[in-house]
Each structure stands twice: as structure tokens, then as C-alpha cells.
């Protein structure tokens, strides 16, 4: 029964606590109550602070703690901190960094596709390869040689981007069918942006060539500029890519002749200050790359036959058919590899003979086996094989410096 009885001390404590709680709730919302009159017999204050006695003070401390805890527990959550009290600022910074990097990454990817990277790699490798033909001893690997080589590579890459970019500017409608992922065809670049890019890179190429002061380098840039412009620009008597033979001759002149001879002479005569000598390896490189450039000129149009036919581009693929042009390209390359094997076999250097004979024989075998497995009804398969042709192109430039 004691457990159910109400002791006077409990009643004394509970009554003031209840009054104080009511006052605290009102204080949380309303201004403090003023004293009021009850039946005219005196003032009754509803403020806890005016109460007397240890019991009320104890309730006051309890309520202060309770409402302080209540306010803290209902305080809005700070989004910069997690449940463990650790700051979420790094996550915010990471999100900001990702939002900043995403447009930069997209821009770099668009420019990467605009520059046609397989041509950029081919240009850089070819210049390095033919420049090494001018090296006669280890002492030639000097800062002077490296500087001259770097100047030639950078200036040529600038011109390469101008040429491939100009071609895209005048092929936007064709590329929407043949190469819809290119930035101009997909709409990532506006024509004005394309014009700005090719103009800047042409200016940088000529500016660097003029600053270097090498006649072979400057003439290589100038002839490449003229042929690349005439190949693509849609003006009377130009846009030579419409004519299969002329288009092939443009590519052959740049890839087979200009690159081999002009950049070799840049290193030989301007950097090393030696007389111009057309050595056996240089003649081999020029002849071999003539075959290879013809193959690239013919093969590049095989995957693009649909758009070329619609827009009146009379490529060999349009006129003769994909199958015939495909196997003509393979046959030309196999002939070039056969000549290279014979060339290597006549070398007086045993190591050069071994490398060139075995290397070209392996490449010829790989080419033949790969060609036999291509599905000529699939544009994807033909495009993939075209990229494989460029890989063979790169591999040849790794072998050319070893020809002696």
C-alpha cells in the first residue's frame, strides 16, 4: 500500500514543478506574463523566479537542464558534419572538384577526337624515325639534336591538327553519316570554334617554323599547308579529295616525300650542319612509305563509302567497290614487305639484316592473317582494320632507323 500512497512531500514537489513547466512552455513562445489580480485579493505571480524554497529551486534547475537538452536535440542538423561529428567538407570539396573536372574532361576528349590522334601519332613517329637516320654516332645524341627534333615535331603536329581540322570543317554533313562521333559532326563544336582552332594551330605552326629558321622545316610546313588546304577546302578548282587519284597524290606527297626528305634535311643540314646526302636507308624509307601512303589513301575511304556516295565523292571505293579496293591495299602492303625483306637481306650489317628481314616477315604474316578474318560487310570491322593498318604504319617507323 505504501507504494500507492501519495506522500505530502511528493505533492509539494509536483505542484510547483507543474506550474514551472507551464510557465517555461509559455516563455518559450510568448512574452513573460505580467502579474494578474484574482478576485481582488492580491497578486499572484506565475513566474518561477519569484517562487521561494529549495523544492522550487530544484525544479528550476531540472527544467533548465531539460529545455537546454530539448533545444540542442532539436537544433537543425549541420550538413557539413555527419553523425559521428566528422566534417563532411571533404565530400563537398570532392563534389566541387568533380563538377569542375567534368567539363574539362569533356573538352579534352572532344579535342582529342578533333585532332584525329592516329594521324598525330603517325606524324610524330615518322619525324622521329627519319631524324634518326641522320644520326651517325652516339655523340650526335646531343641537346642540339634533341632541340632540333622537338622543334620539328611540335611544328609538324600543329600543322597536322590544322589539316585534319580543316577537313572536318568542310565535311560536317558527310561526317554525320561516316563519323558521327567527331565534335563538329556531333555538335560539340560549332563551326566558329572549329575555325578558331584550325586558325590558331596554323598560325602557331608557321610561327614556330619561322622562329626556328630552318629552310627545310619551313618548306615542309608550307607545302603541307598548301596541299592540306587544297585537299579539303570547298572552292573552285580545289577540294581535291573529290578526285581519287589527286587525293591519293596529296597524301602520298605529304606522308611519303615531305616527311621523309624535308625532316631528314632539317636534321642533317640545319641541326648537324652537314651536306645533304641521300643515303640508302633514306631512299628505302621514301620508297616504302610511298607504298604505305597509297594504301592509307585508298583504305581511308573504304569505311566511308556510304557518305561519299551520297555527297558525290568519287573515291576508289565508290567507283570500284569495297572488296576490290580492300584486297588491292593488302596486296600493295605485302609487296612492300617483300621488297623490305630483300632490302634487309642485302645489308652488310648482320644485326640490321636480321632485324629488318625477321621484322618485316612477321609484319607481313600478321597482315595477311588479319585481312583474311575481316568481315567486309561490317563497317565496324573495316574501320577496325583501318586502325590496324595505322599500327603497321607505326611499326614500320620503328624498323626504319635500323635499316643500314
Tab-separated table of C-alpha atoms in Angstrom:
chain	number	residue	atom	x	y	z
A	1	UNK	CA	0.000	0.000	0.000
A	2	UNK	CA	2.925	2.322	0.610
A	3	UNK	CA	3.792	2.153	-2.972
A	4	UNK	CA	0.417	3.503	-3.924
A	5	UNK	CA	0.156	6.252	-1.286
A	6	UNK	CA	0.755	9.897	-2.133
A	7	UNK	CA	3.171	11.408	0.269
A	8	UNK	CA	2.832	15.100	1.075
A	9	UNK	CA	6.447	15.761	0.046
A	10	UNK	CA	5.739	14.388	-3.390
A	11	UNK	CA	2.708	16.588	-3.760
A	12	UNK	CA	4.655	19.610	-2.681
A	13	UNK	CA	7.308	18.889	-5.305
A	14	UNK	CA	4.970	18.030	-8.122
A	15	UNK	CA	2.742	21.058	-7.874
A	16	UNK	CA	5.478	23.691	-8.223
A	17	UNK	CA	7.139	21.643	-10.962
A	18	UNK	CA	3.930	21.545	-12.915
A	19	UNK	CA	3.475	25.274	-12.562
A	20	UNK	CA	7.065	25.922	-13.534
A	21	UNK	CA	6.775	23.645	-16.570
A	22	UNK	CA	3.702	25.505	-17.727
A	23	UNK	CA	5.485	28.792	-17.338
A	24	UNK	CA	8.531	27.528	-19.208
A	25	UNK	CA	6.365	26.392	-22.116
A	26	UNK	CA	4.712	29.752	-22.293
A	27	UNK	CA	8.063	31.530	-22.019
A	28	UNK	CA	9.279	29.542	-24.995
A	29	UNK	CA	6.568	31.033	-27.188
A	30	UNK	CA	5.049	34.138	-25.553
A	31	UNK	CA	6.414	37.158	-23.707
A	32	UNK	CA	6.630	36.848	-19.896
A	33	UNK	CA	3.263	37.017	-18.097
A	34	UNK	CA	2.501	40.103	-16.121
A	35	UNK	CA	1.140	39.715	-12.596
A	36	UNK	CA	-2.636	39.332	-12.575
A	37	UNK	CA	-5.363	40.112	-9.945
A	38	UNK	CA	-7.500	37.245	-8.634
A	39	UNK	CA	-10.878	38.280	-7.047
A	40	UNK	CA	-9.197	41.470	-5.967
A	41	UNK	CA	-7.411	39.723	-3.137
A	42	UNK	CA	-3.865	40.183	-4.273
A	43	UNK	CA	-1.353	39.475	-6.952
A	44	UNK	CA	-0.427	36.005	-7.993
A	45	UNK	CA	2.828	35.742	-9.959
A	46	UNK	CA	3.195	32.985	-12.496
A	47	UNK	CA	6.969	33.458	-12.717
A	48	UNK	CA	9.049	30.648	-11.307
A	49	UNK	CA	11.853	33.001	-10.431
A	50	UNK	CA	9.660	34.663	-7.782
A	51	UNK	CA	8.946	31.378	-6.021
A	52	UNK	CA	10.780	30.584	-2.851
A	53	UNK	CA	12.076	27.421	-1.344
A	54	UNK	CA	14.581	24.677	-2.134
A	55	UNK	CA	11.990	22.495	-3.828
A	56	UNK	CA	11.175	25.092	-6.429
A	57	UNK	CA	14.872	25.847	-6.981
A	58	UNK	CA	15.444	22.159	-7.587
A	59	UNK	CA	12.642	22.126	-10.165
A	60	UNK	CA	14.056	25.225	-11.759
A	61	UNK	CA	17.468	23.557	-12.261
A	62	UNK	CA	15.796	20.431	-13.595
A	63	UNK	CA	13.736	22.406	-16.094
A	64	UNK	CA	16.748	24.463	-17.194
A	65	UNK	CA	18.612	21.264	-17.980
A	66	UNK	CA	15.561	19.711	-19.676
A	67	UNK	CA	14.891	22.605	-22.030
A	68	UNK	CA	18.575	23.122	-22.791
A	69	UNK	CA	18.723	19.491	-23.875
A	70	UNK	CA	15.448	19.904	-25.779
A	71	UNK	CA	16.808	22.866	-27.755
A	72	UNK	CA	20.086	21.095	-28.528
A	73	UNK	CA	18.368	17.895	-29.661
A	74	UNK	CA	16.017	19.818	-31.986
A	75	UNK	CA	18.648	22.103	-33.424
A	76	UNK	CA	18.818	21.875	-37.251
A	77	UNK	CA	21.384	19.345	-38.485
A	78	UNK	CA	24.515	20.916	-39.892
A	79	UNK	CA	25.043	19.459	-43.348
A	80	UNK	CA	28.772	19.952	-43.060
A	81	UNK	CA	29.031	17.318	-40.291
A	82	UNK	CA	27.989	13.705	-40.168
A	83	UNK	CA	26.587	11.657	-37.274
A	84	UNK	CA	29.994	10.939	-35.839
A	85	UNK	CA	30.856	14.606	-35.666
A	86	UNK	CA	33.294	14.414	-38.555
A	87	UNK	CA	33.213	17.202	-41.109
A	88	UNK	CA	31.628	16.500	-44.486
A	89	UNK	CA	33.612	19.307	-46.062
A	90	UNK	CA	35.944	16.893	-47.923
A	91	UNK	CA	32.879	15.320	-49.576
A	92	UNK	CA	31.671	18.756	-50.627
A	93	UNK	CA	35.107	19.627	-51.933
A	94	UNK	CA	35.259	16.316	-53.791
A	95	UNK	CA	31.867	17.032	-55.368
A	96	UNK	CA	33.029	20.513	-56.378
A	97	UNK	CA	36.232	19.103	-57.841
A	98	UNK	CA	34.248	16.531	-59.811
A	99	UNK	CA	31.873	19.194	-61.126
A	100	UNK	CA	34.859	21.286	-62.218
A	101	UNK	CA	36.771	18.375	-63.763
A	102	UNK	CA	33.819	17.005	-65.755
A	103	UNK	CA	33.605	19.882	-68.318
A	104	UNK	CA	37.391	19.956	-68.544
A	105	UNK	CA	37.461	16.219	-69.233
A	106	UNK	CA	34.717	16.585	-71.849
A	107	UNK	CA	36.621	19.397	-73.566
A	108	UNK	CA	39.841	17.383	-73.643
A	109	UNK	CA	38.009	14.358	-75.040
A	110	UNK	CA	36.399	16.475	-77.774
A	111	UNK	CA	39.750	17.983	-78.752
A	112	UNK	CA	41.335	14.535	-78.696
A	113	UNK	CA	38.791	13.317	-81.253
A	114	UNK	CA	39.056	16.532	-83.269
A	115	UNK	CA	42.842	16.124	-83.616
A	116	UNK	CA	42.475	12.587	-85.086
A	117	UNK	CA	45.049	11.016	-82.743
A	118	UNK	CA	46.087	8.202	-85.090
A	119	UNK	CA	47.419	10.829	-87.528
A	120	UNK	CA	49.138	12.735	-84.735
A	121	UNK	CA	50.937	9.595	-83.560
A	122	UNK	CA	51.907	8.730	-87.129
A	123	UNK	CA	53.320	12.207	-87.753
A	124	UNK	CA	55.355	12.229	-84.547
A	125	UNK	CA	56.759	8.732	-85.086
A	126	UNK	CA	57.656	9.379	-88.715
A	127	UNK	CA	59.593	12.566	-87.921
A	128	UNK	CA	61.492	10.937	-85.067
A	129	UNK	CA	62.267	7.901	-87.229
A	130	UNK	CA	63.639	9.761	-90.263
A	131	UNK	CA	65.542	12.141	-87.997
A	132	UNK	CA	67.365	9.173	-86.504
A	133	UNK	CA	68.576	8.273	-90.000
A	134	UNK	CA	70.796	11.367	-89.821
A	135	UNK	CA	72.499	10.117	-86.641
A	136	UNK	CA	75.921	8.689	-87.397
A	137	UNK	CA	77.318	8.108	-83.909
A	138	UNK	CA	76.313	8.274	-80.259
A	139	UNK	CA	77.863	11.726	-79.984
A	140	UNK	CA	75.089	13.004	-82.262
A	141	UNK	CA	72.590	12.483	-79.444
A	142	UNK	CA	73.232	15.926	-78.063
A	143	UNK	CA	70.982	18.696	-76.679
A	144	UNK	CA	71.297	20.357	-80.095
A	145	UNK	CA	69.819	17.285	-81.799
A	146	UNK	CA	67.033	16.900	-79.237
A	147	UNK	CA	66.110	20.581	-79.519
A	148	UNK	CA	66.004	20.470	-83.318
A	149	UNK	CA	63.942	17.276	-83.220
A	150	UNK	CA	61.462	18.727	-80.735
A	151	UNK	CA	61.032	21.895	-82.787
A	152	UNK	CA	60.277	19.849	-85.903
A	153	UNK	CA	57.824	17.532	-84.140
A	154	UNK	CA	55.849	20.299	-82.431
A	155	UNK	CA	55.616	22.465	-85.564
A	156	UNK	CA	54.504	19.461	-87.637
A	157	UNK	CA	51.886	18.407	-85.081
A	158	UNK	CA	50.413	21.912	-85.111
A	159	UNK	CA	50.161	21.718	-88.894
A	160	UNK	CA	48.698	18.204	-88.676
A	161	UNK	CA	45.877	19.458	-86.437
A	162	UNK	CA	45.213	22.301	-88.883
A	163	UNK	CA	44.916	19.877	-91.813
A	164	UNK	CA	42.635	17.309	-90.139
A	165	UNK	CA	40.555	20.089	-88.553
A	166	UNK	CA	40.060	21.866	-91.867
A	167	UNK	CA	38.937	18.612	-93.436
A	168	UNK	CA	36.297	18.207	-90.719
A	169	UNK	CA	35.061	21.771	-91.200
A	170	UNK	CA	34.190	21.068	-94.822
A	171	UNK	CA	32.904	17.532	-94.178
A	172	UNK	CA	30.394	18.178	-91.394
A	173	UNK	CA	27.400	16.789	-93.297
A	174	UNK	CA	29.405	13.833	-94.616
A	175	UNK	CA	30.795	13.066	-91.157
A	176	UNK	CA	27.279	12.994	-89.706
A	177	UNK	CA	26.932	9.788	-91.719
A	178	UNK	CA	30.508	8.457	-91.778
A	179	UNK	CA	31.967	9.676	-88.471
A	180	UNK	CA	29.149	10.967	-86.221
A	181	UNK	CA	31.351	10.965	-83.112
A	182	UNK	CA	33.600	13.778	-84.359
A	183	UNK	CA	32.971	17.031	-82.414
A	184	UNK	CA	31.783	19.097	-85.387
A	185	UNK	CA	29.501	16.352	-86.676
A	186	UNK	CA	28.044	15.683	-83.217
A	187	UNK	CA	27.524	19.377	-82.446
A	188	UNK	CA	30.006	19.538	-79.562
A	189	UNK	CA	31.945	22.126	-81.565
A	190	UNK	CA	30.289	24.872	-83.554
A	191	UNK	CA	31.819	25.752	-86.937
A	192	UNK	CA	33.100	29.008	-85.391
A	193	UNK	CA	35.001	27.028	-82.749
A	194	UNK	CA	36.438	24.777	-85.462
A	195	UNK	CA	37.595	27.789	-87.486
A	196	UNK	CA	39.222	29.310	-84.404
A	197	UNK	CA	41.093	26.095	-83.580
A	198	UNK	CA	42.486	25.500	-87.067
A	199	UNK	CA	43.451	29.172	-87.447
A	200	UNK	CA	45.334	29.207	-84.148
A	201	UNK	CA	47.197	25.969	-84.890
A	202	UNK	CA	48.164	27.063	-88.408
A	203	UNK	CA	49.495	30.343	-87.005
A	204	UNK	CA	51.437	28.547	-84.262
A	205	UNK	CA	52.921	26.107	-86.764
A	206	UNK	CA	54.165	28.829	-89.103
A	207	UNK	CA	55.281	30.983	-86.196
A	208	UNK	CA	57.411	28.211	-84.735
A	209	UNK	CA	58.815	27.262	-88.139
A	210	UNK	CA	59.779	30.880	-88.812
A	211	UNK	CA	61.319	31.296	-85.346
A	212	UNK	CA	63.458	28.168	-85.775
A	213	UNK	CA	64.844	29.475	-89.057
A	214	UNK	CA	65.279	26.102	-90.753
A	215	UNK	CA	64.503	26.293	-94.517
A	216	UNK	CA	63.697	22.541	-94.838
A	217	UNK	CA	61.341	22.717	-91.855
A	218	UNK	CA	59.557	25.846	-93.070
A	219	UNK	CA	59.112	24.478	-96.594
A	220	UNK	CA	57.784	21.200	-95.204
A	221	UNK	CA	55.163	23.138	-93.241
A	222	UNK	CA	54.284	25.380	-96.170
A	223	UNK	CA	53.847	22.553	-98.712
A	224	UNK	CA	51.799	20.549	-96.202
A	225	UNK	CA	49.619	23.614	-95.617
A	226	UNK	CA	49.004	24.147	-99.348
A	227	UNK	CA	48.231	20.508	-100.111
A	228	UNK	CA	46.099	20.037	-96.985
A	229	UNK	CA	44.089	23.156	-97.797
A	230	UNK	CA	43.600	22.240	-101.462
A	231	UNK	CA	42.551	18.731	-100.414
A	232	UNK	CA	39.670	19.895	-98.200
A	233	UNK	CA	38.545	23.469	-98.904
A	234	UNK	CA	35.368	23.795	-100.954
A	235	UNK	CA	36.371	26.425	-103.519
A	236	UNK	CA	36.542	26.362	-107.321
A	237	UNK	CA	39.435	24.192	-108.595
A	238	UNK	CA	40.026	22.902	-105.069
A	239	UNK	CA	38.568	20.212	-102.785
A	240	UNK	CA	40.857	17.698	-104.442
A	241	UNK	CA	39.551	14.907	-102.244
A	242	UNK	CA	36.658	14.607	-104.735
A	243	UNK	CA	39.068	13.083	-107.256
A	244	UNK	CA	40.517	9.745	-106.233
A	245	UNK	CA	43.896	9.999	-107.986
A	246	UNK	CA	44.548	13.593	-106.924
A	247	UNK	CA	43.514	12.848	-103.348
A	248	UNK	CA	45.907	9.906	-103.195
A	249	UNK	CA	48.721	12.032	-104.619
A	250	UNK	CA	48.180	14.679	-101.921
A	251	UNK	CA	48.505	12.139	-99.123
A	252	UNK	CA	51.443	10.459	-100.837
A	253	UNK	CA	53.286	13.773	-101.280
A	254	UNK	CA	52.992	14.642	-97.594
A	255	UNK	CA	53.437	11.240	-95.956
A	256	UNK	CA	55.953	9.704	-98.348
A	257	UNK	CA	58.016	12.609	-99.657
A	258	UNK	CA	57.744	15.701	-97.474
A	259	UNK	CA	58.054	13.886	-94.164
A	260	UNK	CA	60.947	11.677	-95.281
A	261	UNK	CA	63.062	14.206	-97.150
A	262	UNK	CA	62.316	17.567	-95.539
A	263	UNK	CA	62.636	16.478	-91.932
A	264	UNK	CA	65.747	14.440	-92.672
A	265	UNK	CA	67.304	17.507	-94.310
A	266	UNK	CA	66.246	19.631	-91.328
A	267	UNK	CA	68.363	17.474	-89.027
A	268	UNK	CA	71.151	16.772	-91.497
A	269	UNK	CA	71.754	20.274	-92.869
A	270	UNK	CA	70.311	22.684	-90.310
A	271	UNK	CA	70.948	20.924	-86.997
A	272	UNK	CA	74.135	18.971	-87.756
A	273	UNK	CA	75.372	21.405	-90.439
A	274	UNK	CA	76.359	18.543	-92.729
A	275	UNK	CA	75.988	18.336	-96.512
A	276	UNK	CA	72.793	16.828	-97.860
A	277	UNK	CA	73.283	13.117	-98.538
A	278	UNK	CA	70.512	10.804	-99.718
A	279	UNK	CA	71.595	7.624	-98.043
A	280	UNK	CA	70.445	4.068	-98.726
A	281	UNK	CA	68.180	3.944	-95.641
A	282	UNK	CA	66.580	7.274	-96.620
A	283	UNK	CA	65.829	6.038	-100.139
A	284	UNK	CA	64.343	2.831	-98.695
A	285	UNK	CA	62.191	4.788	-96.238
A	286	UNK	CA	60.880	7.063	-99.004
A	287	UNK	CA	60.070	4.153	-101.339
A	288	UNK	CA	58.457	2.019	-98.655
A	289	UNK	CA	56.335	4.864	-97.321
A	290	UNK	CA	55.204	5.661	-100.856
A	291	UNK	CA	53.531	2.248	-100.934
A	292	UNK	CA	52.187	2.704	-97.435
A	293	UNK	CA	50.808	6.196	-98.172
A	294	UNK	CA	48.981	4.885	-101.232
A	295	UNK	CA	47.447	2.167	-99.077
A	296	UNK	CA	46.328	4.687	-96.436
A	297	UNK	CA	44.901	6.997	-99.119
A	298	UNK	CA	42.895	4.142	-100.619
A	299	UNK	CA	41.881	2.414	-97.409
A	300	UNK	CA	40.657	5.513	-95.578
A	301	UNK	CA	37.688	5.740	-97.948
A	302	UNK	CA	36.536	2.124	-97.588
A	303	UNK	CA	34.566	2.652	-94.326
A	304	UNK	CA	33.214	5.992	-95.628
A	305	UNK	CA	31.661	4.714	-98.834
A	306	UNK	CA	28.070	5.450	-97.778
A	307	UNK	CA	28.544	9.154	-97.091
A	308	UNK	CA	30.948	9.627	-100.001
A	309	UNK	CA	28.435	8.148	-102.438
A	310	UNK	CA	25.632	10.411	-101.167
A	311	UNK	CA	27.734	13.586	-101.416
A	312	UNK	CA	29.395	12.793	-104.731
A	313	UNK	CA	32.925	11.986	-103.544
A	314	UNK	CA	34.279	9.744	-106.309
A	315	UNK	CA	36.725	7.707	-104.250
A	316	UNK	CA	38.137	4.426	-105.497
A	317	UNK	CA	35.883	2.606	-103.033
A	318	UNK	CA	32.816	4.250	-104.577
A	319	UNK	CA	33.959	3.560	-108.135
A	320	UNK	CA	35.450	0.075	-107.767
A	321	UNK	CA	33.758	-1.326	-104.678
A	322	UNK	CA	34.964	-2.043	-101.152
A	323	UNK	CA	36.077	-5.616	-101.724
A	324	UNK	CA	38.347	-4.844	-104.675
A	325	UNK	CA	39.968	-1.826	-103.012
A	326	UNK	CA	40.446	-3.753	-99.767
A	327	UNK	CA	42.422	-6.571	-101.365
A	328	UNK	CA	44.359	-4.124	-103.563
A	329	UNK	CA	45.564	-2.384	-100.396
A	330	UNK	CA	46.536	-5.673	-98.790
A	331	UNK	CA	48.419	-6.721	-101.947
A	332	UNK	CA	50.346	-3.429	-102.104
A	333	UNK	CA	51.424	-3.763	-98.500
A	334	UNK	CA	52.518	-7.363	-98.984
A	335	UNK	CA	54.618	-6.248	-101.975
A	336	UNK	CA	56.190	-3.512	-99.854
A	337	UNK	CA	57.070	-6.028	-97.131
A	338	UNK	CA	58.616	-8.359	-99.724
A	339	UNK	CA	60.821	-5.535	-101.006
A	340	UNK	CA	61.787	-4.681	-97.433
A	341	UNK	CA	62.825	-8.280	-96.759
A	342	UNK	CA	65.030	-8.255	-99.884
A	343	UNK	CA	66.447	-4.890	-98.872
A	344	UNK	CA	67.342	-6.223	-95.456
A	345	UNK	CA	68.894	-9.344	-96.908
A	346	UNK	CA	71.395	-7.273	-98.904
A	347	UNK	CA	72.571	-5.290	-95.887
A	348	UNK	CA	76.244	-5.568	-94.950
A	349	UNK	CA	75.394	-5.317	-91.256
A	350	UNK	CA	74.434	-8.646	-89.688
A	351	UNK	CA	72.279	-7.156	-86.926
A	352	UNK	CA	70.484	-4.868	-89.381
A	353	UNK	CA	69.937	-7.765	-91.779
A	354	UNK	CA	68.466	-9.947	-89.034
A	355	UNK	CA	66.147	-7.304	-87.601
A	356	UNK	CA	64.783	-5.998	-90.903
A	357	UNK	CA	64.275	-9.412	-92.513
A	358	UNK	CA	62.619	-11.028	-89.494
A	359	UNK	CA	60.666	-7.888	-88.554
A	360	UNK	CA	59.134	-7.349	-91.999
A	361	UNK	CA	58.387	-11.050	-92.424
A	362	UNK	CA	56.482	-11.064	-89.134
A	363	UNK	CA	54.507	-7.930	-90.070
A	364	UNK	CA	53.616	-9.392	-93.484
A	365	UNK	CA	52.333	-12.581	-91.847
A	366	UNK	CA	50.263	-10.682	-89.295
A	367	UNK	CA	48.768	-8.515	-92.053
A	368	UNK	CA	47.724	-11.487	-94.164
A	369	UNK	CA	46.160	-13.418	-91.280
A	370	UNK	CA	44.275	-10.333	-90.073
A	371	UNK	CA	42.990	-9.464	-93.557
A	372	UNK	CA	41.534	-12.932	-94.076
A	373	UNK	CA	39.399	-12.618	-90.943
A	374	UNK	CA	37.810	-9.232	-91.779
A	375	UNK	CA	34.074	-9.154	-92.414
A	376	UNK	CA	33.794	-6.799	-95.390
A	377	UNK	CA	30.050	-6.371	-94.830
A	378	UNK	CA	30.651	-4.783	-91.425
A	379	UNK	CA	31.621	-1.116	-91.267
A	380	UNK	CA	32.885	-1.616	-87.718
A	381	UNK	CA	35.198	-4.448	-88.814
A	382	UNK	CA	36.563	-2.427	-91.749
A	383	UNK	CA	37.169	0.613	-89.552
A	384	UNK	CA	38.954	-1.563	-87.001
A	385	UNK	CA	41.183	-2.985	-89.733
A	386	UNK	CA	41.946	0.552	-90.942
A	387	UNK	CA	43.198	1.370	-87.449
A	388	UNK	CA	45.251	-1.824	-87.625
A	389	UNK	CA	46.856	-0.510	-90.843
A	390	UNK	CA	47.943	2.570	-88.895
A	391	UNK	CA	49.518	0.317	-86.256
A	392	UNK	CA	51.539	-1.359	-89.019
A	393	UNK	CA	52.489	2.143	-90.134
A	394	UNK	CA	53.792	2.894	-86.633
A	395	UNK	CA	55.681	-0.405	-86.517
A	396	UNK	CA	57.437	0.361	-89.789
A	397	UNK	CA	58.797	3.597	-88.423
A	398	UNK	CA	60.272	1.612	-85.563
A	399	UNK	CA	62.147	-0.543	-88.085
A	400	UNK	CA	63.293	2.178	-90.494
A	401	UNK	CA	66.045	3.598	-88.213
A	402	UNK	CA	67.522	0.077	-88.046
A	403	UNK	CA	67.960	-0.182	-91.815
A	404	UNK	CA	71.641	0.158	-92.639
